[in-house]
XYZ file of C-alpha atoms in Angstrom:
361
model
C 80.078 62.109 -4.018
C 82.981 61.270 -6.849
C 81.662 59.776 -9.812
C 82.424 55.758 -9.986
C 85.492 55.650 -12.524
C 83.494 52.789 -14.905
C 81.335 55.924 -15.802
C 81.847 59.215 -17.922
C 82.462 62.009 -15.188
C 79.635 64.064 -16.547
C 77.216 61.685 -16.503
C 75.193 61.147 -13.509
C 72.328 58.337 -13.429
C 69.395 59.169 -12.160
C 66.315 56.795 -10.993
C 69.049 53.672 -11.818
C 69.541 50.727 -8.959
C 73.243 50.286 -9.778
C 75.694 52.876 -9.427
C 78.696 51.434 -11.662
C 79.242 49.726 -15.107
C 82.176 47.173 -14.471
C 82.615 45.196 -17.843
C 81.134 41.812 -18.044
C 82.964 39.222 -16.541
C 83.817 37.348 -19.777
C 85.786 41.114 -21.638
C 89.153 40.946 -22.012
C 89.439 44.929 -21.593
C 87.680 47.121 -19.477
C 87.301 51.120 -19.621
C 88.211 53.026 -16.517
C 87.351 57.091 -16.693
C 89.490 59.840 -15.790
C 88.244 60.915 -12.043
C 88.510 64.630 -12.502
C 85.128 66.014 -11.826
C 82.838 67.638 -14.577
C 82.541 71.409 -14.527
C 80.103 71.913 -11.997
C 78.047 74.876 -14.492
C 77.466 72.463 -17.205
C 74.303 70.374 -17.596
C 74.804 66.466 -16.622
C 74.179 63.880 -19.066
C 71.012 61.811 -18.831
C 71.493 57.874 -19.206
C 68.700 56.940 -21.617
C 67.401 53.324 -22.212
C 67.774 51.871 -25.140
C 66.668 49.100 -27.037
C 67.829 46.845 -29.560
C 65.958 43.924 -31.070
C 67.174 40.404 -31.458
C 66.370 37.260 -33.256
C 65.190 34.414 -31.495
C 66.046 30.870 -32.635
C 64.192 29.105 -29.631
C 62.459 30.755 -27.012
C 61.218 28.282 -24.563
C 63.899 27.660 -22.652
C 64.114 24.220 -20.225
C 65.887 23.693 -16.625
C 66.600 20.698 -14.675
C 66.991 22.618 -11.703
C 65.729 20.287 -8.826
C 64.658 23.035 -6.679
C 62.442 25.074 -9.361
C 58.623 24.199 -9.603
C 58.493 24.780 -13.647
C 60.888 23.026 -16.159
C 60.350 25.855 -18.790
C 60.266 29.280 -19.266
C 60.367 32.245 -21.468
C 61.771 35.752 -21.482
C 60.302 38.038 -24.063
C 63.337 40.778 -23.202
C 66.600 40.499 -21.738
C 67.731 43.263 -18.944
C 65.217 44.939 -17.022
C 64.329 48.639 -16.485
C 62.872 47.964 -13.116
C 66.626 48.577 -12.103
C 66.474 45.939 -8.631
C 69.839 46.160 -7.221
C 69.522 42.564 -5.873
C 68.498 40.846 -9.275
C 70.163 37.487 -9.636
C 69.474 38.057 -13.607
C 72.088 40.545 -13.778
C 75.178 38.191 -14.366
C 73.339 37.051 -17.734
C 74.120 40.428 -19.394
C 77.760 39.027 -19.221
C 76.728 36.904 -22.051
C 76.035 39.622 -24.167
C 79.158 41.316 -23.924
C 77.561 43.625 -21.874
C 77.999 44.687 -17.688
C 75.547 43.525 -14.929
C 75.477 46.977 -13.859
C 73.895 50.108 -15.473
C 73.983 47.575 -18.756
C 71.525 45.788 -17.533
C 68.853 48.094 -16.888
C 69.524 50.540 -19.172
C 70.253 48.595 -22.734
C 67.567 46.291 -23.274
C 67.217 43.323 -25.708
C 63.741 42.834 -27.117
C 62.792 39.923 -28.793
C 60.030 40.708 -31.143
C 59.509 37.341 -33.314
C 59.177 35.524 -29.557
C 55.330 35.129 -30.395
C 56.022 33.494 -33.974
C 58.934 31.192 -32.693
C 56.619 30.116 -29.559
C 53.634 29.329 -31.659
C 56.642 27.012 -33.627
C 57.568 25.213 -31.120
C 54.280 24.394 -29.427
C 53.315 22.525 -33.073
C 56.363 20.697 -32.906
C 55.422 16.748 -32.862
C 57.760 16.355 -30.058
C 56.682 18.887 -27.821
C 54.969 17.497 -24.478
C 52.839 19.929 -22.887
C 53.675 21.443 -19.273
C 53.353 24.554 -17.636
C 55.528 27.564 -18.741
C 56.512 30.045 -16.904
C 56.811 33.633 -18.076
C 59.302 36.221 -16.255
C 61.762 33.969 -14.185
C 64.863 36.027 -15.751
C 63.583 39.398 -16.419
C 59.959 41.421 -15.823
C 57.936 40.633 -18.962
C 55.676 43.637 -17.733
C 58.770 46.641 -17.789
C 58.034 49.735 -19.107
C 59.162 48.253 -22.642
C 56.366 45.854 -22.631
C 53.783 48.977 -23.328
C 55.835 49.279 -26.354
C 56.317 46.078 -27.868
C 53.609 43.735 -26.473
C 55.753 40.743 -26.894
C 54.363 39.425 -23.666
C 50.642 39.601 -24.868
C 51.327 38.028 -27.931
C 52.831 35.083 -26.279
C 50.008 34.562 -24.060
C 47.461 35.107 -26.974
C 49.217 32.152 -28.277
C 49.356 30.143 -25.303
C 45.694 30.822 -24.686
C 44.727 29.802 -28.783
C 46.646 26.360 -27.583
C 44.725 25.793 -24.178
C 48.698 26.052 -22.527
C 49.051 26.610 -18.833
C 50.999 29.541 -17.992
C 52.162 30.957 -14.679
C 53.724 34.486 -14.567
C 55.689 36.392 -12.436
C 55.863 39.961 -12.552
C 56.065 43.386 -10.323
C 54.772 45.279 -13.281
C 51.216 46.927 -12.853
C 51.248 46.796 -16.911
C 50.021 43.268 -16.152
C 46.167 44.652 -15.454
C 46.381 45.498 -19.328
C 46.184 41.968 -20.066
C 43.374 40.857 -17.738
C 40.898 39.834 -20.414
C 43.168 37.008 -21.451
C 44.512 35.872 -17.875
C 41.232 35.907 -16.421
C 39.691 33.723 -19.424
C 42.567 31.388 -19.116
C 42.195 30.907 -15.333
C 38.293 30.202 -15.716
C 39.846 27.156 -17.329
C 42.547 26.140 -14.984
C 45.235 27.537 -17.182
C 46.895 30.560 -15.516
C 47.922 32.099 -12.385
C 50.303 35.067 -11.694
C 52.618 35.813 -8.769
C 53.472 39.082 -7.728
C 56.624 40.309 -6.073
C 56.550 42.743 -3.519
C 59.896 43.316 -1.377
C 58.724 46.207 1.317
C 56.069 48.200 2.087
C 57.951 50.968 2.539
C 57.876 53.451 0.036
C 61.260 55.018 0.369
C 63.293 51.678 0.892
C 61.490 50.181 -2.648
C 62.625 53.000 -4.731
C 66.115 52.922 -3.755
C 65.819 48.831 -4.144
C 63.822 49.011 -7.248
C 64.151 52.375 -8.782
C 61.564 51.874 -11.865
C 59.276 49.453 -10.519
C 56.118 50.328 -9.053
C 55.268 51.105 -5.701
C 54.368 48.766 -3.175
C 50.707 50.112 -2.842
C 50.760 50.154 -6.695
C 51.178 46.342 -6.299
C 48.770 45.690 -3.727
C 46.338 47.120 -6.056
C 47.532 45.085 -9.132
C 46.670 41.905 -6.840
C 43.339 43.468 -5.893
C 42.160 43.575 -9.323
C 43.942 40.591 -10.525
C 42.227 38.457 -8.059
C 38.762 40.333 -8.431
C 38.856 39.030 -12.026
C 39.326 35.491 -10.690
C 42.827 34.997 -11.388
C 44.813 33.058 -8.733
C 47.676 34.944 -7.285
C 50.619 34.231 -5.141
C 52.304 36.944 -3.199
C 56.034 36.898 -3.742
C 58.239 37.767 -0.665
C 60.924 37.928 -2.673
C 63.763 38.674 -2.033
C 63.897 38.915 2.243
C 66.708 41.093 2.918
C 68.343 40.015 6.547
C 68.495 43.388 8.836
C 66.843 45.094 5.803
C 63.307 43.854 5.119
C 62.855 40.991 7.371
C 60.858 42.546 9.972
C 58.393 43.224 7.252
C 57.601 39.817 7.047
C 54.352 39.397 8.374
C 52.840 42.938 7.656
C 53.669 42.361 4.080
C 51.713 38.825 3.814
C 48.937 40.413 5.996
C 48.906 42.944 3.397
C 48.803 40.758 0.554
C 46.088 38.655 1.725
C 43.743 41.664 2.532
C 44.406 42.229 -1.323
C 43.453 38.795 -2.487
C 46.338 36.725 -2.799
C 45.839 33.255 -2.002
C 49.111 31.868 -1.505
C 52.516 32.972 -0.269
C 56.137 32.343 -1.011
C 59.725 33.495 -0.219
C 63.144 33.315 -1.279
C 66.139 34.864 0.450
C 68.484 37.490 -1.015
C 70.699 35.651 -3.649
C 74.373 37.464 -4.601
C 75.522 35.266 -7.195
C 78.738 36.723 -9.427
C 78.217 40.506 -10.012
C 75.382 40.742 -7.887
C 77.626 40.745 -4.948
C 79.905 43.890 -5.391
C 76.966 45.469 -7.046
C 75.178 45.001 -3.886
C 77.767 46.206 -1.514
C 78.265 49.234 -3.186
C 74.601 50.027 -2.983
C 74.472 49.395 0.778
C 77.411 51.469 1.565
C 75.728 54.252 -0.233
C 72.205 53.813 0.877
C 72.749 52.112 4.470
C 76.376 52.034 5.731
C 75.006 51.894 8.683
C 73.515 48.437 8.163
C 75.907 47.101 5.813
C 77.788 45.196 8.126
C 74.786 43.704 9.697
C 73.334 42.738 6.374
C 76.763 40.832 5.269
C 77.116 39.285 8.487
C 73.733 37.655 8.569
C 74.241 36.530 4.841
C 77.407 34.851 5.459
C 75.517 32.826 8.538
C 73.160 31.642 6.188
C 75.748 30.398 3.693
C 78.263 28.890 5.968
C 80.618 31.892 5.865
C 80.107 32.532 1.944
C 79.010 35.814 0.748
C 76.626 33.267 -1.327
C 76.451 29.668 -1.781
C 74.891 27.832 -4.715
C 73.938 24.627 -3.660
C 70.814 23.210 -4.594
C 67.675 23.545 -2.044
C 69.760 25.991 0.275
C 70.645 28.688 -2.577
C 67.029 30.203 -2.300
C 66.606 30.217 1.649
C 70.033 29.435 3.286
C 70.788 27.330 6.572
C 71.336 27.853 10.040
C 70.042 29.681 12.941
C 68.665 32.970 11.140
C 67.620 31.355 8.117
C 65.235 28.740 10.094
C 63.815 31.443 12.049
C 62.814 33.448 8.947
C 61.158 30.026 7.362
C 59.236 29.768 10.868
C 57.971 32.969 10.871
C 56.568 32.359 7.007
C 55.285 29.145 8.272
C 52.901 30.717 11.113
C 51.707 33.871 9.112
C 50.896 31.698 5.935
C 48.874 29.012 8.350
C 46.934 32.205 10.441
C 46.171 33.863 6.937
C 45.399 30.887 5.463
C 47.916 31.342 2.797
C 49.789 27.898 3.295
C 47.650 25.682 1.079
C 49.012 24.587 -2.290
C 47.823 26.124 -5.739
C 45.751 23.565 -7.374
C 47.849 22.001 -10.325
C 47.717 23.968 -13.831
C 45.610 21.761 -16.002
C 47.510 19.772 -18.688
C 44.731 17.611 -20.058
C 42.990 20.683 -22.498
C 46.012 21.379 -24.516
C 45.265 21.251 -28.328
C 47.067 22.451 -31.314
C 44.902 24.607 -33.352
C 44.584 24.701 -37.130
C 47.405 27.326 -38.524
C 46.108 30.168 -40.101
C 45.570 29.422 -43.991
C 44.711 25.818 -43.423
C 42.142 23.984 -44.970
C 39.644 22.752 -42.833
C 40.002 18.753 -41.990
C 38.128 16.566 -44.084
C 35.825 14.262 -42.280
């Protein structure tokens, strides 16, 4: 297969989701490489992951989206090495002057001072407590967390403040932090969402090349549940004509592993994700590409994607309603349809700062 013109001809990215690296949408210039094939006897260059660091001005991000169940979040990292081709966060790399393609999964940015900034923001007199979501944009337990430990350090801050937290991840590394999460969950302060898109290991490796295999994620759900951490199975995203046949079996497997609730989101293709996903379909599933895209257009009034509130995550129309009904029925049958208890906000307390004198009384 001819190399993509956005990549050097001697570069063969392996184990990555995207197959191109087009310039970000805000860039005035782009780079195109000659299409000459490299020397077949020459060893192809390996595309390595690189990590840079940034100093965070603020670490808590607030949103007013009416269809999100949280109003604030923390993301310890920009970019994600899991490389999920469908990731709606890919376009955020354009704000850094980078590509939503391979840059997003190979040029990562860590925020080592995030725990200190988080503590400072929680100590502000104006701060009003509400659950913080971690991992809403990029995965907090992607591979570089093993080296940096920023997510764990943020959890340690939240634990000291008795602050409620909801974590979303595909990463098995979250098992390392069960000691923190179990203690917080026992006080009504923590819960976790684990995302499973498919149980087909071959498909998962193509969709999410550096994320743990589906069976490994089920094992993570089991370990969290056994430790007393409430777990929500997230069937996200549902890809029509590709993964939607697995809805019931994924829910059954998650329930057996110990999940106590289930949620789902339809595939979203904002901005650059649309082109990347289309290219991925053409490469891996050309026989289904037309059907997948036609189904998505049915759900978005003839468009590939519509960002309308309350519809962007579920779609509309006959097929969208059918999928919603299937989730409703399987969740009811497996008793995964009850709302999870609200996380506690009434025990939040600002601890004495390190090095501060004890209060007199």
